[in-house]
Coordinates of C-alpha atoms and ligand atoms in Angstrom, one line a residue:
Chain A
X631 CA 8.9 6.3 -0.5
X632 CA 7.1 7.8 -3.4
X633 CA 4.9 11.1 -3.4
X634 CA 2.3 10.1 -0.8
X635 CA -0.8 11.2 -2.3
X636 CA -4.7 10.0 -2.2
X637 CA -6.0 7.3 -4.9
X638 CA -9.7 6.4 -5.9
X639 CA -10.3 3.4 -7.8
X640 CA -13.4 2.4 -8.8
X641 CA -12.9 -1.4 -9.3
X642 CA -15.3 -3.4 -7.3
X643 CA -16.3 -0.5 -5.1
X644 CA -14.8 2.8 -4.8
X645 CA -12.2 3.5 -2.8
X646 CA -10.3 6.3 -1.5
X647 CA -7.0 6.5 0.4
X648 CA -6.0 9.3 2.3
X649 CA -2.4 10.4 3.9
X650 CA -2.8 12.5 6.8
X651 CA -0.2 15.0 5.4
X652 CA -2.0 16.6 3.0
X653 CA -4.0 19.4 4.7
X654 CA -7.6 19.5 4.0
X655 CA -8.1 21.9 0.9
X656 CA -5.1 20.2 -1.0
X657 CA -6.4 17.1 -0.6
X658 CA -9.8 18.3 -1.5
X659 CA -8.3 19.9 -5.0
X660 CA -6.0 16.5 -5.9
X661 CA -9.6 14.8 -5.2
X662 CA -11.7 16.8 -7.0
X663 CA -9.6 16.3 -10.1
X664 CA -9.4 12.5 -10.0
X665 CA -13.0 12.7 -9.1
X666 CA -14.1 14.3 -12.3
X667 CA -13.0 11.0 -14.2
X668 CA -15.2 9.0 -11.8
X669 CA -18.1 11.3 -11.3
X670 CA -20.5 8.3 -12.7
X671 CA -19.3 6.0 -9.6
X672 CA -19.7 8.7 -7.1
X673 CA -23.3 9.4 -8.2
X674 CA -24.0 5.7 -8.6
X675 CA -22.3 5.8 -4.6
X676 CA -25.0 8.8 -4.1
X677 CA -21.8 10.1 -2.1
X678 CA -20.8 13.9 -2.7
X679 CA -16.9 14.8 -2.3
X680 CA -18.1 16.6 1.0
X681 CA -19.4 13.6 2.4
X682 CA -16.6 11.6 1.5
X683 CA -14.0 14.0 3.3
X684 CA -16.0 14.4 6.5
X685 CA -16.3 10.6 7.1
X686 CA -12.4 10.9 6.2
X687 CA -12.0 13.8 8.4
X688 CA -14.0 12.2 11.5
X689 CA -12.3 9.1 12.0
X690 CA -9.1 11.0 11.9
X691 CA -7.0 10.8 14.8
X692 CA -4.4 13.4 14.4
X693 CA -1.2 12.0 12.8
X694 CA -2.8 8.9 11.6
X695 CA -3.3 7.8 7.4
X696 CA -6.5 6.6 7.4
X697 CA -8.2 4.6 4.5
X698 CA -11.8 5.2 3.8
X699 CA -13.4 3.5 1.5
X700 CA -17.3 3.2 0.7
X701 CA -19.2 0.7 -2.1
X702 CA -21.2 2.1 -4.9
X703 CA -24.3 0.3 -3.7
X704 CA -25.9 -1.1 -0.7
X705 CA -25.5 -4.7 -2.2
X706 CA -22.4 -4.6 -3.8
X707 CA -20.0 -6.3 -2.1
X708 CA -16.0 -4.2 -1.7
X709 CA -12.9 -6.8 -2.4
X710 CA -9.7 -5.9 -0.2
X711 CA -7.1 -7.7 -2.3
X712 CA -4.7 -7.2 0.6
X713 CA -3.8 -7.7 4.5
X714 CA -5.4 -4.6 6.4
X715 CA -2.8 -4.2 8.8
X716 CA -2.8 -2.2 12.2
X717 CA -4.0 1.6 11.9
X718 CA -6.1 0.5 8.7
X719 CA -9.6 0.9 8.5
X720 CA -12.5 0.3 5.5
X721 CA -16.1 0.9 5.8
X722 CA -18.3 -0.5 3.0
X723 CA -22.4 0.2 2.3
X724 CA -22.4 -3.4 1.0
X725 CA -20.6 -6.2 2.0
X726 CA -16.7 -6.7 2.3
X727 CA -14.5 -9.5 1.1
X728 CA -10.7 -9.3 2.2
X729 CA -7.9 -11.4 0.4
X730 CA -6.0 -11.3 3.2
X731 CA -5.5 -11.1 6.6
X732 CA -7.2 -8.2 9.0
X733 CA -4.4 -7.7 11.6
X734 CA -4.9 -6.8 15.1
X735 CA -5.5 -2.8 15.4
X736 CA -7.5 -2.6 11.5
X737 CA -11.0 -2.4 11.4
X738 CA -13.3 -3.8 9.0
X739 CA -17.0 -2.5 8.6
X740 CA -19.7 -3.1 6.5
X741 CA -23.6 -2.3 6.4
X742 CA -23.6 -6.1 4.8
X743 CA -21.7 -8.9 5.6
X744 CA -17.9 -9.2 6.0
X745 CA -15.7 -12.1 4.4
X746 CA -12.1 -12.4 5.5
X747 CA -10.2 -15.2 3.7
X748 CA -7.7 -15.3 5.7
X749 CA -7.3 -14.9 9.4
X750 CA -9.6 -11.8 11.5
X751 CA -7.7 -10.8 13.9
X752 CA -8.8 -6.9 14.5
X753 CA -12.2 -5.3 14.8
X754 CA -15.2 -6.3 12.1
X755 CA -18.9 -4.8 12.0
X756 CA -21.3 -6.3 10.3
X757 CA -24.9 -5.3 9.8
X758 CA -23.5 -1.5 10.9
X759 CA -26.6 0.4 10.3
X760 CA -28.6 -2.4 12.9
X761 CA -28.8 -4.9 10.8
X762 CA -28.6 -8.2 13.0
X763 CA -28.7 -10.6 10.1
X764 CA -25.7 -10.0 9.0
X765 CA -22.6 -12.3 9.3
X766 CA -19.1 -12.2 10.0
X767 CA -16.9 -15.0 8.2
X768 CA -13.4 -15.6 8.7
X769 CA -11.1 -18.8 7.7
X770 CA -9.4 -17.8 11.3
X771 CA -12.0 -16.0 13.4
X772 CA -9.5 -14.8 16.0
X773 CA -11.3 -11.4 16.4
X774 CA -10.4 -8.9 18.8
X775 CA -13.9 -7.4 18.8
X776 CA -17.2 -8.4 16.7
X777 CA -19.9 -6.1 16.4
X778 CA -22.9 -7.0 14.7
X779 CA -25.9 -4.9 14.3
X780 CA -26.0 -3.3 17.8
X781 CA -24.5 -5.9 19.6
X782 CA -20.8 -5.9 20.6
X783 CA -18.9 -8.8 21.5
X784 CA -15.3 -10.6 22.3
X785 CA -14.4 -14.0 22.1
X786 CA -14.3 -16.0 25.3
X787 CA -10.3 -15.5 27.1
X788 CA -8.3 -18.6 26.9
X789 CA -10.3 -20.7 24.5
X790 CA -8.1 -21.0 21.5
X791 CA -9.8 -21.1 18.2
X792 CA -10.6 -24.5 16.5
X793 CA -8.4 -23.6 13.0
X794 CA -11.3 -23.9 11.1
X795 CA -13.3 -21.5 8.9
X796 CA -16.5 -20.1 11.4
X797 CA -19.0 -18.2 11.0
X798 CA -20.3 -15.5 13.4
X799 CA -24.1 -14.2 13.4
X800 CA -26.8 -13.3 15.8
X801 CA -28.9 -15.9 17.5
X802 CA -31.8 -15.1 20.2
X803 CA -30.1 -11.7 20.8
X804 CA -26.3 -13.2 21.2
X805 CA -23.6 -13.0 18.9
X806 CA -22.7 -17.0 18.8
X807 CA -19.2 -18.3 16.6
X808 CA -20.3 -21.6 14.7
X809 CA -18.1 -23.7 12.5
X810 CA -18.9 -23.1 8.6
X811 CA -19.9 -26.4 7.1
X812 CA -20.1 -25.7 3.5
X813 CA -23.3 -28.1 3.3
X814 CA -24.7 -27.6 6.9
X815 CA -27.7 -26.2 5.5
X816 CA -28.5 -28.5 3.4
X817 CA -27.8 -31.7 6.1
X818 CA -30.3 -29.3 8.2
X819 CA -32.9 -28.9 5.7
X820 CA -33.1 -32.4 4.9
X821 CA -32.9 -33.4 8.8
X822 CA -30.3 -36.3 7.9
X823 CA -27.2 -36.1 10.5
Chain B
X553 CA 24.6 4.1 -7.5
X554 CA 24.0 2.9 -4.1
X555 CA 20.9 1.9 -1.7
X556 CA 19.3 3.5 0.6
X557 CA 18.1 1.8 3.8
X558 CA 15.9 3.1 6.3
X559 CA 15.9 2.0 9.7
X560 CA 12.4 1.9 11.2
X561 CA 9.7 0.9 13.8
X562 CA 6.8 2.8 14.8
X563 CA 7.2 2.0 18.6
X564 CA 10.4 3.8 20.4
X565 CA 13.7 2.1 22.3
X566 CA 13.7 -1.2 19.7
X567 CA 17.2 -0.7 18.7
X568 CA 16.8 1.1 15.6
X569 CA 20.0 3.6 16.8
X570 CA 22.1 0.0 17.8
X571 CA 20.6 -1.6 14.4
X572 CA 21.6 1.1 12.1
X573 CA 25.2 1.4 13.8
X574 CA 25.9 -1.9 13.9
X575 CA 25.1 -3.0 10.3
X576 CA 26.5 0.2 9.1
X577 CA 30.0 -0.9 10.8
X578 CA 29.7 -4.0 9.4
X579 CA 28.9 -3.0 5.6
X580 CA 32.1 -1.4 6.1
X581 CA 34.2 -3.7 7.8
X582 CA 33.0 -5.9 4.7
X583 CA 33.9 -3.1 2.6
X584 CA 31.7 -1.1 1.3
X585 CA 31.6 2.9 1.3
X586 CA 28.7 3.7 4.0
X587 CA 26.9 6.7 4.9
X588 CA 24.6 6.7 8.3
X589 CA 21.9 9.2 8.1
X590 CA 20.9 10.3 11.8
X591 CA 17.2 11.6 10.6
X592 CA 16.2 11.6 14.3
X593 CA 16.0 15.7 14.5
X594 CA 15.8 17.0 18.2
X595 CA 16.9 13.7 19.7
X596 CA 20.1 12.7 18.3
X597 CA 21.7 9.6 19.5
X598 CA 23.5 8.1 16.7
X599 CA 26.8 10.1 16.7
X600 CA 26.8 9.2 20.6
X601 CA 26.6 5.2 20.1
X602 CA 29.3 5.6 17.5
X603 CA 31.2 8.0 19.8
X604 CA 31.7 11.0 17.3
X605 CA 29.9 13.2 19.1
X606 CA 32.7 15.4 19.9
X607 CA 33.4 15.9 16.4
X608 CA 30.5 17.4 14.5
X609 CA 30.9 20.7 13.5
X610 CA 27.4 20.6 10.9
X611 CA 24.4 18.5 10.8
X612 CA 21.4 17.7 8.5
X613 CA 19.9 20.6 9.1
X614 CA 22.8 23.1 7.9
X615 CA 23.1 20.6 4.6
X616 CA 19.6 21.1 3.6
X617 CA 19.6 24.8 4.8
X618 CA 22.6 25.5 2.3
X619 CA 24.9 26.3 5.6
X620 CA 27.4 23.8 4.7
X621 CA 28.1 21.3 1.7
X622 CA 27.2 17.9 2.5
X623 CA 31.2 17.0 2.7
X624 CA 31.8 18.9 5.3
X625 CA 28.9 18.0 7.3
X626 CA 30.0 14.0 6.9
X627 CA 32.0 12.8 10.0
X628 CA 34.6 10.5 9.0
X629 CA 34.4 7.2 11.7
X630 CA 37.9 6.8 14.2
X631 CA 37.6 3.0 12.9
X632 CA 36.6 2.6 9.5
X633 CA 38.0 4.2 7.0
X634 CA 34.4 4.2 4.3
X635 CA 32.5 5.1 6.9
X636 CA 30.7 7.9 7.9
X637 CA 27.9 9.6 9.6
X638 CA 25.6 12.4 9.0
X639 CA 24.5 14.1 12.5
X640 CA 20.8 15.1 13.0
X641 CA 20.7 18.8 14.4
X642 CA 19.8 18.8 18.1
X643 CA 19.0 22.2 18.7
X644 CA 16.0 21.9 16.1
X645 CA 13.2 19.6 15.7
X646 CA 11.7 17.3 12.9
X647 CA 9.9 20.4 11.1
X648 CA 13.3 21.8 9.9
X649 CA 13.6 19.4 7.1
X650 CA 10.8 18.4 4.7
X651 CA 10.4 14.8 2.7
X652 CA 11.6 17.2 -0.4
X653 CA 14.5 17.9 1.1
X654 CA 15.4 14.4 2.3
X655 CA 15.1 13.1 -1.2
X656 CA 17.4 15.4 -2.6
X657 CA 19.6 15.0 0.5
X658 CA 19.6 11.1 -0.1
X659 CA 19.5 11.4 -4.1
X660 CA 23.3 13.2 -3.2
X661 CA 24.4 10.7 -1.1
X662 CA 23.2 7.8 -3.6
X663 CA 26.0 9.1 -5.8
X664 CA 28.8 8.5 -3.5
X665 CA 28.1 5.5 -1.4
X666 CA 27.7 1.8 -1.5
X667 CA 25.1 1.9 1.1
X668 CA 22.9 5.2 2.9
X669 CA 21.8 4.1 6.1
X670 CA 19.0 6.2 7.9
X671 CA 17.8 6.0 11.2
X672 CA 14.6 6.9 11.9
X673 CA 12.7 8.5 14.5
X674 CA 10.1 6.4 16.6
X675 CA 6.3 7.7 15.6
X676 CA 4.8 8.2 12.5
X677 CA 4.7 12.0 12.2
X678 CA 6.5 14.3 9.7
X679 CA 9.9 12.5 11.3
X680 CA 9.1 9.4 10.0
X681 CA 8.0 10.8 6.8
X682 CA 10.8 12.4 6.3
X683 CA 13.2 9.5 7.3
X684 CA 11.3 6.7 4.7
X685 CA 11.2 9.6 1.6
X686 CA 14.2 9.1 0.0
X687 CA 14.7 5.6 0.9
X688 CA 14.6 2.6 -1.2
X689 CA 14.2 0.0 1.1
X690 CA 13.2 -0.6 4.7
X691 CA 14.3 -2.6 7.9
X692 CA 11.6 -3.2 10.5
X693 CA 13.1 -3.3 13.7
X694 CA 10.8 -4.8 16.6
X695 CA 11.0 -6.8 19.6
X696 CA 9.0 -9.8 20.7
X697 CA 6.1 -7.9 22.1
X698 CA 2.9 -7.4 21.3
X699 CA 3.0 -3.8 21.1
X700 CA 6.2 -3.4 19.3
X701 CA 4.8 -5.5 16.7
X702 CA 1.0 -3.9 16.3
X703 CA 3.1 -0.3 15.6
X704 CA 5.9 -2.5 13.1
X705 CA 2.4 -3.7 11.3
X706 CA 1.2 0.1 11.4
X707 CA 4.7 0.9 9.9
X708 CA 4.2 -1.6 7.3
X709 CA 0.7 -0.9 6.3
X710 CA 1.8 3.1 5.7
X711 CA 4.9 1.7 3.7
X712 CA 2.7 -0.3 1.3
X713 CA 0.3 2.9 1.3
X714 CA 3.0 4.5 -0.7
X715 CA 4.5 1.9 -2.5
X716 CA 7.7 0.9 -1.1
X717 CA 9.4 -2.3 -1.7
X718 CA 8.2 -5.4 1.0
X719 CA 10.4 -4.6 3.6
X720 CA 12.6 -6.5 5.8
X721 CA 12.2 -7.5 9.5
X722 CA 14.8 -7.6 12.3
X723 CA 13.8 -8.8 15.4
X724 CA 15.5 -7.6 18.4
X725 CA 15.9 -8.4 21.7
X726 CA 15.2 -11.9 21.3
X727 CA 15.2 -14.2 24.5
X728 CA 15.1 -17.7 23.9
X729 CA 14.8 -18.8 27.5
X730 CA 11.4 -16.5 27.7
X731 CA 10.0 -17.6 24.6
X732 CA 10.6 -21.2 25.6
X733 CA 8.6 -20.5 29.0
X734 CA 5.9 -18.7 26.8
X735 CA 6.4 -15.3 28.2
X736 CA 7.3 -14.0 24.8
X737 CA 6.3 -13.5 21.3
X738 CA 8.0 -16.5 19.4
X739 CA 8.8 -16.1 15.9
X740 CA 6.1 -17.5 14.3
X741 CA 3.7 -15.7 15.5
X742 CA 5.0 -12.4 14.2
X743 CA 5.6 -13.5 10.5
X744 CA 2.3 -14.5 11.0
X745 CA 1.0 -11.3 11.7
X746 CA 3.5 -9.4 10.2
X747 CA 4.2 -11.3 6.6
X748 CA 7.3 -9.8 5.5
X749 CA 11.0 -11.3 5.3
X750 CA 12.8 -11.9 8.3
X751 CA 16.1 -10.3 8.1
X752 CA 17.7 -11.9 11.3
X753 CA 17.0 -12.0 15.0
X754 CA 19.2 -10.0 17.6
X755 CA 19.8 -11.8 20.7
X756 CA 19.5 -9.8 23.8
X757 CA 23.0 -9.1 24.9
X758 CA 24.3 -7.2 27.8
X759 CA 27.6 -6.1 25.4
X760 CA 25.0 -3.9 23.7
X761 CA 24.8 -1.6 26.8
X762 CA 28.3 -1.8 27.1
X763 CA 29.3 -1.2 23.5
X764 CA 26.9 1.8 23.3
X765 CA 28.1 3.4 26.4
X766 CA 31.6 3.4 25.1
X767 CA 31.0 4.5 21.4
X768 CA 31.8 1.5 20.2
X769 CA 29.5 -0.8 17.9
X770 CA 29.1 -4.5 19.5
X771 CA 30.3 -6.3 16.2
X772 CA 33.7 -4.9 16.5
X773 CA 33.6 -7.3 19.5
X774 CA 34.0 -11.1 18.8
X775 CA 32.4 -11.8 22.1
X776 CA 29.0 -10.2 21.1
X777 CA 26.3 -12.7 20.4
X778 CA 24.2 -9.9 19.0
X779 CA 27.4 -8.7 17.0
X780 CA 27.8 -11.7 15.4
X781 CA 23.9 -11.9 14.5
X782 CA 24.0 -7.8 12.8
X783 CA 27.4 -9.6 11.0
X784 CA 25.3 -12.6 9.5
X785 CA 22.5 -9.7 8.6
X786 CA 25.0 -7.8 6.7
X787 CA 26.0 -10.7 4.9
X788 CA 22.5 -11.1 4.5
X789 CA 22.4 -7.5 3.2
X790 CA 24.5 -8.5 0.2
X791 CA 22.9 -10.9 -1.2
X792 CA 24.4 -13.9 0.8
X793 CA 22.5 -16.6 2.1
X794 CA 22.9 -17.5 6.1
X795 CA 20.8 -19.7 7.8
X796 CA 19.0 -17.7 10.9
X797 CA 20.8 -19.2 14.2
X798 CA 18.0 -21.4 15.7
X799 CA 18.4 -19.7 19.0
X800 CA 17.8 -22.8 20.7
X801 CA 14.2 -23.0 20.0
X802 CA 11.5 -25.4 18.6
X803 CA 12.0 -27.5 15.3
X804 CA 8.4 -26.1 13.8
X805 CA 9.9 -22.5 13.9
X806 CA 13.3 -23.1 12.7
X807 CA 11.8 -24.9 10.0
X808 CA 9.5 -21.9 9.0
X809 CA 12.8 -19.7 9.5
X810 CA 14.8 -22.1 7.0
X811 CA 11.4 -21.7 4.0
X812 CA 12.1 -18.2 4.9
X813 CA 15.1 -17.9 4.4
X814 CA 14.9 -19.8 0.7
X815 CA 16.5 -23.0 1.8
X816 CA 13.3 -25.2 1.5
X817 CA 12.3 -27.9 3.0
X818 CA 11.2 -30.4 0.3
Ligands
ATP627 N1 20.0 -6.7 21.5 C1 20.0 -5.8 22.6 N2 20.4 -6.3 23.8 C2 20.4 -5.5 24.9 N3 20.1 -4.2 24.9 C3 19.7 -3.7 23.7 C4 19.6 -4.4 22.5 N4 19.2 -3.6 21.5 C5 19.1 -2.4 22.0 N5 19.4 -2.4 23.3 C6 19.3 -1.2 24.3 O1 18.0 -0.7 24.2 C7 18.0 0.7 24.2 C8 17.3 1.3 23.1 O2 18.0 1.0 21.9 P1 18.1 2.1 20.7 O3 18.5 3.4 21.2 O4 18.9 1.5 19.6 O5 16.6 2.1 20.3 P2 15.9 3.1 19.2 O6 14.8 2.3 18.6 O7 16.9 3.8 18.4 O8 15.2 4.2 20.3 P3 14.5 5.6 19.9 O9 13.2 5.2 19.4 O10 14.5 6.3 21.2 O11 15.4 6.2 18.8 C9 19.5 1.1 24.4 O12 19.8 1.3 25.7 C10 20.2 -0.1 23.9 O13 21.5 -0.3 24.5
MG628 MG1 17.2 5.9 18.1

């Protein structure tokens, strides 16, 4: 295994990794010197080092990596370009977009909306400062958990999911899983079947 | 130069111990020049399953702390002649050694073996850390459970955090008969999850109890159905391509096994 050690990349969003072995000032020095080369995004992100370490710091349970990762702007949208597997965990200001799979045990959330193309089969918050508008989107929605906004729900025991992309949002004050049509609006606006 | 394996899994009591044993007896047997690497500081287990306990003299420990050289800390095994076994300390605990230290440690032992085996320590504290640092490759041991596989996934996801190579998955334990009724895990459903190359599935086999109680690893036994599965892995190991023994179960999943394994289906 190579050098374990914390990476920030400001592609679509910035994000920073962190390994739980590195005490707090280490980390904190390595950080501050990859952070001087992307002071612009962290301003853009209005997020300060500090701020970034003590949302690292408390969602740390001891002995555990963690991942932390935040968007530059409210309605940017972070792209995972991998499986978030068990132990994982992103949090995003805008909305999230995972190539990939979000495992049982990882946890997606997201002030926005939250696209998994793949199969959701951990934790996802949308909406997670209250909004209620926001959505949940999965090709699999297999959640083990949806929050959105305030509300917190889990998918009925025993029904087993249709295998087709769905689409989870808030609808007189309950979270309700529909199917995604890709021109249900439209078929609705229109009011042809 | 040679490669280093470790032998890991998050959750405890998988059969990383009989795993690493048992495909380090085998790379032998098939011969290669093997080292096994009992990394498990505090609760060693290895040297006991392949009944050399009563003859270490040095351990890990003493190696990295400059005690001994690393020759004489190396336990030649009663059976195989290019095989041998580096004892974890059992008076100390996973602190002792640092990941520094196991690099160097396995950066020696690249130099004069075929294969390094190394098995790890359940968790993913400093014991793990310092069981995957040196290593090349890993082998996911689990069994067919749900929790076994959530901590395998956790494994997996701190692998890729530092940039190993995809690892490989052994599945242990394996019941047909349960998985048939739907009382376990079948083997689908954990690529699914997991997405990694399966490296072969361990039947559950009483000889396993009875080869580790006597020191003896089950595929010196011809009688082992698990023995014969770590023999297929080894071959596996080396580059050969064995189907996966169906196991007795459902068409759909030895059909995913056989795309797995790079025989196709067209
Ligand atoms: N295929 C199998 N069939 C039957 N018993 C098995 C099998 N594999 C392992 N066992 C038994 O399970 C127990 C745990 O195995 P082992 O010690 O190899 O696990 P481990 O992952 O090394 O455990 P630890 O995390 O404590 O180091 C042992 O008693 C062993 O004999
Ligand atoms: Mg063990």
């Amino acid at each position: 295994m190579g050098k374990e050690e914390s990476t920030i990349e400001g592609e679509e969003g910035l994000l920073a990794l962190f390994m739980q072995e590195q005490d707090a000032p280490e980390l904190k020095e390595r950080m501050q010197s990859k952070l001087a080369a992307t002071e612009r995004y962290l301003r853009q992100a209005g997020l300060g080092l500090d701020q970034v370490l003590s949302a690292a710091g408390e969602r740390s349970a001891p002995g555990r990596a963690r991942e932390y990762a935040g968007c530059p702007e409210e309605r940017s949208t972070l792209l995972w370009r991998r499986t978030l597997r068990s132990g994982q965990r992103i949090s995003c200001r805008g909305n999230v977009v995972v190539l990939g799979d979000v495992n049982p045990g990882a946890e997606v959330v997201a002030r926005g909306d939250i696209l998994v193309l793949g199969t959701l089969r951990g934790v996802a918050h949308a909406g997670a400062m209250g909004n209620s508008r926001a959505i949940v989107a999965a090709f699999r929605l297999q959640p083990m958990q949806l929050r959105i906004g305030r509300l917190i729900s889990r998918p009925p025991e025993g029904e087993s999911p249709p295998g087709l992309p769905e689409v989870a949002r808030v609808r007189s004050g309950k979270v309700v899983i529909e199917g995604y049509l890709p021109r249900g609006e439209r078929h609705g606006a229109d009011g042809s079947g | 130069m040679g490669e280093v394996l470790v032998v890991t899994s998050g959750k405890g009591g998988v059969g990383k111990t009989t795993t690493t044993a048992n495909l380090g007896t085998s790379l032998a047997m098939s011969g290669n020049k093997v080292a096994l690497v009992d990394a498990d500081i505090g609760l060693r287990n290895l040297d006991v399953v392949m009944g050399l306990e009563n003859r270490i003299v040095y351990d890990l420990v003493d190696v990295v702390e400059g005690f001994c050289r690393l020759k004489q800390a190396l336990i030649k095994d009663k059976r195989m002649e290019s095989l041998y076994l580096l004892p974890a300390a059992q008076t100390k605990d996973k602190t002792a050694v640092t990941p520094d230290q196991m690099r160097g440690l396995c950066q020696e032992l690249r130099g004069e073996f075929d294969f390094v085996l190394i098995d790890s320590p359940a968790g993913i504290e400093q014991g793990f850390r310092n069981a995957v640092a040196g290593a090349d490759k890993a082998i996911i041991v689990t069994t067919p459970e749900v929790a076994a596989v959530r901590d395998a996934d956790r494994i997996i996801g701190l692998l890729e955090a530092a940039n190993m190579r995809s690892p490989h998955l052994i599945i242990n334990r394996m019941r047909p008969s349960m998985v048939r009724r739907g009382d376990m895990m079948d083997i689908e459903d954990m690529l699914e999850i997991l997405a990694v190359d399966l490296l072969g599935v361990v039947p559950e086999d009483e000889q396993i109890v009875i080869s580790t109680n006597r020191g003896e690893p089950a595929v010196l036994s011809h009688s082992s159905k698990a023995g014969e599965a770590y023999r297929d892995i080894t071959r596996r190991l080396q580059g050969e391509v064995v189907p996966i023994q169906p196991l007795a179960l459902d068409g759909g999943i030895f059909q995913r096994l056989r795309k797995i394994m790079g025989f196709g289906q067209n």
